[in-house]
């Protein structure tokens, strides 16, 4: 429904702002503020509007709760490295939420960095573009500076409107 899609559009916009904050190595409290907005927006998603059976609606609600929990963890994190791990948790919950409710307003790309954590553990993020802008390394990495900003590959997309 329109109301559901408006909420999901807003949730995605805030998620993308969180991504951008991590890319530019924004201060912890700035990233925490965006995470708090994302938590509040996710809490307000009108799941009753989902056109699906009760099991699917409950699944969607559970993913919504996972996003909120990850946002709370981001708010409590004391280092950007922790915020990035929790961002990955939020990413996967949001990805699964959008797939569960079959979000069909815009294409959302699921992008993988093969070395997001410790140089050998993968992490994913969502984007409205196939352009790779890696939030796990960003523009000010102590080792790579902005050298890893393009590290990643599009692994999947949510494109229910175009199927």
mmCIF file with all atom_site columns, C-alpha atoms in Angstrom:
data_model
loop_
_atom_site.group_PDB
_atom_site.id
_atom_site.type_symbol
_atom_site.label_atom_id
_atom_site.label_alt_id
_atom_site.label_comp_id
_atom_site.label_asym_id
_atom_site.label_entity_id
_atom_site.label_seq_id
_atom_site.pdbx_PDB_ins_code
_atom_site.Cartn_x
_atom_site.Cartn_y
_atom_site.Cartn_z
_atom_site.occupancy
_atom_site.B_iso_or_equiv
_atom_site.pdbx_formal_charge
_atom_site.auth_seq_id
_atom_site.auth_comp_id
_atom_site.auth_asym_id
_atom_site.auth_atom_id
_atom_site.pdbx_PDB_model_num
ATOM 1   C CA . UNK A 1 1   ? 0.000  0.000   0.000   1.00 0.00 ? 1   UNK A CA 1
ATOM 2   C CA . UNK A 1 2   ? 0.980  3.633   -0.345  1.00 0.00 ? 2   UNK A CA 1
ATOM 3   C CA . UNK A 1 3   ? 1.346  4.111   3.411   1.00 0.00 ? 3   UNK A CA 1
ATOM 4   C CA . UNK A 1 4   ? 3.597  1.080   3.730   1.00 0.00 ? 4   UNK A CA 1
ATOM 5   C CA . UNK A 1 5   ? 5.709  2.177   0.750   1.00 0.00 ? 5   UNK A CA 1
ATOM 6   C CA . UNK A 1 6   ? 6.062  5.723   2.109   1.00 0.00 ? 6   UNK A CA 1
ATOM 7   C CA . UNK A 1 7   ? 7.376  4.320   5.387   1.00 0.00 ? 7   UNK A CA 1
ATOM 8   C CA . UNK A 1 8   ? 9.751  1.966   3.592   1.00 0.00 ? 8   UNK A CA 1
ATOM 9   C CA . UNK A 1 9   ? 10.975 4.784   1.326   1.00 0.00 ? 9   UNK A CA 1
ATOM 10  C CA . UNK A 1 10  ? 11.728 6.888   4.416   1.00 0.00 ? 10  UNK A CA 1
ATOM 11  C CA . UNK A 1 11  ? 13.404 3.954   6.151   1.00 0.00 ? 11  UNK A CA 1
ATOM 12  C CA . UNK A 1 12  ? 15.626 3.377   3.116   1.00 0.00 ? 12  UNK A CA 1
ATOM 13  C CA . UNK A 1 13  ? 16.498 7.069   2.847   1.00 0.00 ? 13  UNK A CA 1
ATOM 14  C CA . UNK A 1 14  ? 17.643 7.059   6.488   1.00 0.00 ? 14  UNK A CA 1
ATOM 15  C CA . UNK A 1 15  ? 19.529 3.791   5.964   1.00 0.00 ? 15  UNK A CA 1
ATOM 16  C CA . UNK A 1 16  ? 21.337 5.405   3.005   1.00 0.00 ? 16  UNK A CA 1
ATOM 17  C CA . UNK A 1 17  ? 22.208 8.391   5.216   1.00 0.00 ? 17  UNK A CA 1
ATOM 18  C CA . UNK A 1 18  ? 23.696 5.939   7.731   1.00 0.00 ? 18  UNK A CA 1
ATOM 19  C CA . UNK A 1 19  ? 25.729 4.348   4.925   1.00 0.00 ? 19  UNK A CA 1
ATOM 20  C CA . UNK A 1 20  ? 26.973 7.785   3.868   1.00 0.00 ? 20  UNK A CA 1
ATOM 21  C CA . UNK A 1 21  ? 27.943 8.660   7.447   1.00 0.00 ? 21  UNK A CA 1
ATOM 22  C CA . UNK A 1 22  ? 30.079 5.521   7.653   1.00 0.00 ? 22  UNK A CA 1
ATOM 23  C CA . UNK A 1 23  ? 31.623 6.275   4.244   1.00 0.00 ? 23  UNK A CA 1
ATOM 24  C CA . UNK A 1 24  ? 32.773 9.715   5.386   1.00 0.00 ? 24  UNK A CA 1
ATOM 25  C CA . UNK A 1 25  ? 33.813 8.557   8.870   1.00 0.00 ? 25  UNK A CA 1
ATOM 26  C CA . UNK A 1 26  ? 31.281 10.841  10.554  1.00 0.00 ? 26  UNK A CA 1
ATOM 27  C CA . UNK A 1 27  ? 31.658 11.228  14.340  1.00 0.00 ? 27  UNK A CA 1
ATOM 28  C CA . UNK A 1 28  ? 30.198 8.435   16.488  1.00 0.00 ? 28  UNK A CA 1
ATOM 29  C CA . UNK A 1 29  ? 27.446 10.640  17.880  1.00 0.00 ? 29  UNK A CA 1
ATOM 30  C CA . UNK A 1 30  ? 26.416 11.763  14.388  1.00 0.00 ? 30  UNK A CA 1
ATOM 31  C CA . UNK A 1 31  ? 26.139 8.144   13.220  1.00 0.00 ? 31  UNK A CA 1
ATOM 32  C CA . UNK A 1 32  ? 24.269 7.317   16.441  1.00 0.00 ? 32  UNK A CA 1
ATOM 33  C CA . UNK A 1 33  ? 21.721 10.080  15.713  1.00 0.00 ? 33  UNK A CA 1
ATOM 34  C CA . UNK A 1 34  ? 21.043 8.673   12.239  1.00 0.00 ? 34  UNK A CA 1
ATOM 35  C CA . UNK A 1 35  ? 20.745 5.174   13.723  1.00 0.00 ? 35  UNK A CA 1
ATOM 36  C CA . UNK A 1 36  ? 18.218 6.512   16.234  1.00 0.00 ? 36  UNK A CA 1
ATOM 37  C CA . UNK A 1 37  ? 16.159 7.973   13.362  1.00 0.00 ? 37  UNK A CA 1
ATOM 38  C CA . UNK A 1 38  ? 16.337 4.640   11.547  1.00 0.00 ? 38  UNK A CA 1
ATOM 39  C CA . UNK A 1 39  ? 15.229 2.836   14.704  1.00 0.00 ? 39  UNK A CA 1
ATOM 40  C CA . UNK A 1 40  ? 12.226 5.150   15.102  1.00 0.00 ? 40  UNK A CA 1
ATOM 41  C CA . UNK A 1 41  ? 11.254 4.900   11.448  1.00 0.00 ? 41  UNK A CA 1
ATOM 42  C CA . UNK A 1 42  ? 11.455 1.121   11.497  1.00 0.00 ? 42  UNK A CA 1
ATOM 43  C CA . UNK A 1 43  ? 9.324  1.029   14.660  1.00 0.00 ? 43  UNK A CA 1
ATOM 44  C CA . UNK A 1 44  ? 6.658  3.055   12.826  1.00 0.00 ? 44  UNK A CA 1
ATOM 45  C CA . UNK A 1 45  ? 6.373  0.776   9.767   1.00 0.00 ? 45  UNK A CA 1
ATOM 46  C CA . UNK A 1 46  ? 2.659  -0.112  9.457   1.00 0.00 ? 46  UNK A CA 1
ATOM 47  C CA . UNK A 1 47  ? 3.036  -3.876  9.162   1.00 0.00 ? 47  UNK A CA 1
ATOM 48  C CA . UNK A 1 48  ? -0.751 -4.291  9.238   1.00 0.00 ? 48  UNK A CA 1
ATOM 49  C CA . UNK A 1 49  ? -0.718 -2.851  5.704   1.00 0.00 ? 49  UNK A CA 1
ATOM 50  C CA . UNK A 1 50  ? 1.374  -5.758  4.379   1.00 0.00 ? 50  UNK A CA 1
ATOM 51  C CA . UNK A 1 51  ? -0.734 -7.769  1.957   1.00 0.00 ? 51  UNK A CA 1
ATOM 52  C CA . UNK A 1 52  ? 0.275  -11.210 3.136   1.00 0.00 ? 52  UNK A CA 1
ATOM 53  C CA . UNK A 1 53  ? -0.649 -13.961 5.556   1.00 0.00 ? 53  UNK A CA 1
ATOM 54  C CA . UNK A 1 54  ? -0.044 -13.578 9.276   1.00 0.00 ? 54  UNK A CA 1
ATOM 55  C CA . UNK A 1 55  ? 3.137  -15.684 9.213   1.00 0.00 ? 55  UNK A CA 1
ATOM 56  C CA . UNK A 1 56  ? 4.756  -13.417 6.614   1.00 0.00 ? 56  UNK A CA 1
ATOM 57  C CA . UNK A 1 57  ? 3.642  -10.325 8.511   1.00 0.00 ? 57  UNK A CA 1
ATOM 58  C CA . UNK A 1 58  ? 5.206  -11.711 11.697  1.00 0.00 ? 58  UNK A CA 1
ATOM 59  C CA . UNK A 1 59  ? 8.412  -12.478 9.792   1.00 0.00 ? 59  UNK A CA 1
ATOM 60  C CA . UNK A 1 60  ? 8.492  -8.883  8.528   1.00 0.00 ? 60  UNK A CA 1
ATOM 61  C CA . UNK A 1 61  ? 7.926  -7.590  12.086  1.00 0.00 ? 61  UNK A CA 1
ATOM 62  C CA . UNK A 1 62  ? 10.784 -9.769  13.349  1.00 0.00 ? 62  UNK A CA 1
ATOM 63  C CA . UNK A 1 63  ? 13.149 -8.308  10.743  1.00 0.00 ? 63  UNK A CA 1
ATOM 64  C CA . UNK A 1 64  ? 11.938 -4.844  11.779  1.00 0.00 ? 64  UNK A CA 1
ATOM 65  C CA . UNK A 1 65  ? 12.793 -5.655  15.394  1.00 0.00 ? 65  UNK A CA 1
ATOM 66  C CA . UNK A 1 66  ? 16.248 -6.881  14.296  1.00 0.00 ? 66  UNK A CA 1
ATOM 67  C CA . UNK A 1 67  ? 16.863 -3.536  12.578  1.00 0.00 ? 67  UNK A CA 1
ATOM 68  C CA . UNK A 1 68  ? 15.821 -1.669  15.727  1.00 0.00 ? 68  UNK A CA 1
ATOM 69  C CA . UNK A 1 69  ? 18.130 -3.826  17.878  1.00 0.00 ? 69  UNK A CA 1
ATOM 70  C CA . UNK A 1 70  ? 21.052 -3.228  15.500  1.00 0.00 ? 70  UNK A CA 1
ATOM 71  C CA . UNK A 1 71  ? 20.370 0.518   15.635  1.00 0.00 ? 71  UNK A CA 1
ATOM 72  C CA . UNK A 1 72  ? 20.405 0.444   19.435  1.00 0.00 ? 72  UNK A CA 1
ATOM 73  C CA . UNK A 1 73  ? 23.752 -1.344  19.251  1.00 0.00 ? 73  UNK A CA 1
ATOM 74  C CA . UNK A 1 74  ? 25.085 1.358   16.873  1.00 0.00 ? 74  UNK A CA 1
ATOM 75  C CA . UNK A 1 75  ? 23.967 4.039   19.348  1.00 0.00 ? 75  UNK A CA 1
ATOM 76  C CA . UNK A 1 76  ? 25.860 2.270   22.164  1.00 0.00 ? 76  UNK A CA 1
ATOM 77  C CA . UNK A 1 77  ? 29.000 1.510   20.157  1.00 0.00 ? 77  UNK A CA 1
ATOM 78  C CA . UNK A 1 78  ? 32.172 3.277   21.279  1.00 0.00 ? 78  UNK A CA 1
ATOM 79  C CA . UNK A 1 79  ? 34.086 2.847   18.001  1.00 0.00 ? 79  UNK A CA 1
ATOM 80  C CA . UNK A 1 80  ? 33.220 3.138   14.317  1.00 0.00 ? 80  UNK A CA 1
ATOM 81  C CA . UNK A 1 81  ? 34.401 -0.464  13.840  1.00 0.00 ? 81  UNK A CA 1
ATOM 82  C CA . UNK A 1 82  ? 31.570 -1.618  16.103  1.00 0.00 ? 82  UNK A CA 1
ATOM 83  C CA . UNK A 1 83  ? 29.116 0.663   14.335  1.00 0.00 ? 83  UNK A CA 1
ATOM 84  C CA . UNK A 1 84  ? 30.110 -0.924  11.038  1.00 0.00 ? 84  UNK A CA 1
ATOM 85  C CA . UNK A 1 85  ? 29.479 -4.465  12.355  1.00 0.00 ? 85  UNK A CA 1
ATOM 86  C CA . UNK A 1 86  ? 26.060 -3.430  13.626  1.00 0.00 ? 86  UNK A CA 1
ATOM 87  C CA . UNK A 1 87  ? 25.365 -1.664  10.325  1.00 0.00 ? 87  UNK A CA 1
ATOM 88  C CA . UNK A 1 88  ? 25.954 -5.023  8.616   1.00 0.00 ? 88  UNK A CA 1
ATOM 89  C CA . UNK A 1 89  ? 23.413 -6.634  10.986  1.00 0.00 ? 89  UNK A CA 1
ATOM 90  C CA . UNK A 1 90  ? 20.911 -3.863  10.204  1.00 0.00 ? 90  UNK A CA 1
ATOM 91  C CA . UNK A 1 91  ? 21.621 -4.256  6.479   1.00 0.00 ? 91  UNK A CA 1
ATOM 92  C CA . UNK A 1 92  ? 20.778 -7.944  6.399   1.00 0.00 ? 92  UNK A CA 1
ATOM 93  C CA . UNK A 1 93  ? 17.603 -7.424  8.442   1.00 0.00 ? 93  UNK A CA 1
ATOM 94  C CA . UNK A 1 94  ? 16.469 -4.595  6.148   1.00 0.00 ? 94  UNK A CA 1
ATOM 95  C CA . UNK A 1 95  ? 17.317 -6.633  3.047   1.00 0.00 ? 95  UNK A CA 1
ATOM 96  C CA . UNK A 1 96  ? 15.226 -9.535  4.333   1.00 0.00 ? 96  UNK A CA 1
ATOM 97  C CA . UNK A 1 97  ? 12.406 -7.211  5.411   1.00 0.00 ? 97  UNK A CA 1
ATOM 98  C CA . UNK A 1 98  ? 12.211 -5.670  1.920   1.00 0.00 ? 98  UNK A CA 1
ATOM 99  C CA . UNK A 1 99  ? 12.191 -9.120  0.327   1.00 0.00 ? 99  UNK A CA 1
ATOM 100 C CA . UNK A 1 100 ? 9.517  -10.362 2.734   1.00 0.00 ? 100 UNK A CA 1
ATOM 101 C CA . UNK A 1 101 ? 7.103  -7.498  2.001   1.00 0.00 ? 101 UNK A CA 1
ATOM 102 C CA . UNK A 1 102 ? 8.105  -7.516  -1.698  1.00 0.00 ? 102 UNK A CA 1
ATOM 103 C CA . UNK A 1 103 ? 9.039  -3.829  -1.741  1.00 0.00 ? 103 UNK A CA 1
ATOM 104 C CA . UNK A 1 104 ? 8.515  -2.660  -5.316  1.00 0.00 ? 104 UNK A CA 1
ATOM 105 C CA . UNK A 1 105 ? 8.967  1.126   -5.434  1.00 0.00 ? 105 UNK A CA 1
ATOM 106 C CA . UNK A 1 106 ? 12.620 1.225   -6.400  1.00 0.00 ? 106 UNK A CA 1
ATOM 107 C CA . UNK A 1 107 ? 15.400 -1.239  -7.161  1.00 0.00 ? 107 UNK A CA 1
ATOM 108 C CA . UNK A 1 108 ? 17.622 -1.905  -4.144  1.00 0.00 ? 108 UNK A CA 1
ATOM 109 C CA . UNK A 1 109 ? 21.050 -3.466  -4.726  1.00 0.00 ? 109 UNK A CA 1
ATOM 110 C CA . UNK A 1 110 ? 22.677 -5.879  -2.259  1.00 0.00 ? 110 UNK A CA 1
ATOM 111 C CA . UNK A 1 111 ? 26.421 -5.264  -2.447  1.00 0.00 ? 111 UNK A CA 1
ATOM 112 C CA . UNK A 1 112 ? 29.222 -7.330  -0.951  1.00 0.00 ? 112 UNK A CA 1
ATOM 113 C CA . UNK A 1 113 ? 32.631 -6.336  0.346   1.00 0.00 ? 113 UNK A CA 1
ATOM 114 C CA . UNK A 1 114 ? 34.637 -9.579  0.626   1.00 0.00 ? 114 UNK A CA 1
ATOM 115 C CA . UNK A 1 115 ? 36.997 -8.114  3.227   1.00 0.00 ? 115 UNK A CA 1
ATOM 116 C CA . UNK A 1 116 ? 34.764 -5.878  5.360   1.00 0.00 ? 116 UNK A CA 1
ATOM 117 C CA . UNK A 1 117 ? 36.018 -7.231  8.677   1.00 0.00 ? 117 UNK A CA 1
ATOM 118 C CA . UNK A 1 118 ? 39.593 -8.239  9.556   1.00 0.00 ? 118 UNK A CA 1
ATOM 119 C CA . UNK A 1 119 ? 40.432 -8.202  5.867   1.00 0.00 ? 119 UNK A CA 1
ATOM 120 C CA . UNK A 1 120 ? 38.803 -11.586 5.263   1.00 0.00 ? 120 UNK A CA 1
ATOM 121 C CA . UNK A 1 121 ? 35.188 -11.508 6.475   1.00 0.00 ? 121 UNK A CA 1
ATOM 122 C CA . UNK A 1 122 ? 32.495 -10.332 4.105   1.00 0.00 ? 122 UNK A CA 1
ATOM 123 C CA . UNK A 1 123 ? 29.992 -7.608  4.819   1.00 0.00 ? 123 UNK A CA 1
ATOM 124 C CA . UNK A 1 124 ? 27.073 -6.358  2.755   1.00 0.00 ? 124 UNK A CA 1
ATOM 125 C CA . UNK A 1 125 ? 25.291 -3.073  2.267   1.00 0.00 ? 125 UNK A CA 1
ATOM 126 C CA . UNK A 1 126 ? 22.250 -1.855  0.347   1.00 0.00 ? 126 UNK A CA 1
ATOM 127 C CA . UNK A 1 127 ? 22.290 0.840   -2.319  1.00 0.00 ? 127 UNK A CA 1
ATOM 128 C CA . UNK A 1 128 ? 19.942 2.495   -4.794  1.00 0.00 ? 128 UNK A CA 1
ATOM 129 C CA . UNK A 1 129 ? 22.793 2.434   -7.321  1.00 0.00 ? 129 UNK A CA 1
ATOM 130 C CA . UNK A 1 130 ? 25.205 -0.141  -8.737  1.00 0.00 ? 130 UNK A CA 1
ATOM 131 C CA . UNK A 1 131 ? 28.058 2.300   -8.052  1.00 0.00 ? 131 UNK A CA 1
ATOM 132 C CA . UNK A 1 132 ? 30.277 0.834   -5.319  1.00 0.00 ? 132 UNK A CA 1
ATOM 133 C CA . UNK A 1 133 ? 30.807 3.192   -2.361  1.00 0.00 ? 133 UNK A CA 1
ATOM 134 C CA . UNK A 1 134 ? 32.149 0.982   0.410   1.00 0.00 ? 134 UNK A CA 1
ATOM 135 C CA . UNK A 1 135 ? 30.974 1.918   3.943   1.00 0.00 ? 135 UNK A CA 1
ATOM 136 C CA . UNK A 1 136 ? 33.322 -0.600  5.593   1.00 0.00 ? 136 UNK A CA 1
ATOM 137 C CA . UNK A 1 137 ? 36.442 1.293   4.510   1.00 0.00 ? 137 UNK A CA 1
ATOM 138 C CA . UNK A 1 138 ? 35.093 4.704   3.539   1.00 0.00 ? 138 UNK A CA 1
ATOM 139 C CA . UNK A 1 139 ? 37.215 7.690   2.615   1.00 0.00 ? 139 UNK A CA 1
ATOM 140 C CA . UNK A 1 140 ? 39.500 7.935   5.661   1.00 0.00 ? 140 UNK A CA 1
ATOM 141 C CA . UNK A 1 141 ? 40.631 4.402   6.412   1.00 0.00 ? 141 UNK A CA 1
ATOM 142 C CA . UNK A 1 142 ? 43.851 4.500   8.496   1.00 0.00 ? 142 UNK A CA 1
ATOM 143 C CA . UNK A 1 143 ? 45.538 1.970   6.195   1.00 0.00 ? 143 UNK A CA 1
ATOM 144 C CA . UNK A 1 144 ? 43.976 2.424   2.769   1.00 0.00 ? 144 UNK A CA 1
ATOM 145 C CA . UNK A 1 145 ? 42.708 6.033   3.018   1.00 0.00 ? 145 UNK A CA 1
ATOM 146 C CA . UNK A 1 146 ? 40.091 6.147   0.228   1.00 0.00 ? 146 UNK A CA 1
ATOM 147 C CA . UNK A 1 147 ? 41.765 3.341   -1.732  1.00 0.00 ? 147 UNK A CA 1
ATOM 148 C CA . UNK A 1 148 ? 39.114 0.721   -0.892  1.00 0.00 ? 148 UNK A CA 1
ATOM 149 C CA . UNK A 1 149 ? 36.053 2.875   -1.579  1.00 0.00 ? 149 UNK A CA 1
ATOM 150 C CA . UNK A 1 150 ? 35.360 0.926   -4.792  1.00 0.00 ? 150 UNK A CA 1
ATOM 151 C CA . UNK A 1 151 ? 35.897 -2.523  -3.275  1.00 0.00 ? 151 UNK A CA 1
ATOM 152 C CA . UNK A 1 152 ? 32.769 -4.605  -3.676  1.00 0.00 ? 152 UNK A CA 1
ATOM 153 C CA . UNK A 1 153 ? 30.406 -6.275  -6.095  1.00 0.00 ? 153 UNK A CA 1
ATOM 154 C CA . UNK A 1 154 ? 26.649 -6.255  -6.665  1.00 0.00 ? 154 UNK A CA 1
ATOM 155 C CA . UNK A 1 155 ? 25.437 -9.692  -5.577  1.00 0.00 ? 155 UNK A CA 1
ATOM 156 C CA . UNK A 1 156 ? 21.667 -9.312  -5.857  1.00 0.00 ? 156 UNK A CA 1
ATOM 157 C CA . UNK A 1 157 ? 18.849 -6.819  -6.232  1.00 0.00 ? 157 UNK A CA 1
ATOM 158 C CA . UNK A 1 158 ? 15.328 -6.393  -4.949  1.00 0.00 ? 158 UNK A CA 1
ATOM 159 C CA . UNK A 1 159 ? 13.352 -5.540  -8.068  1.00 0.00 ? 159 UNK A CA 1
ATOM 160 C CA . UNK A 1 160 ? 9.783  -6.753  -7.584  1.00 0.00 ? 160 UNK A CA 1
ATOM 161 C CA . UNK A 1 161 ? 8.416  -3.889  -9.694  1.00 0.00 ? 161 UNK A CA 1
ATOM 162 C CA . UNK A 1 162 ? 10.529 -4.996  -12.628 1.00 0.00 ? 162 UNK A CA 1
ATOM 163 C CA . UNK A 1 163 ? 9.997  -8.740  -12.476 1.00 0.00 ? 163 UNK A CA 1
#
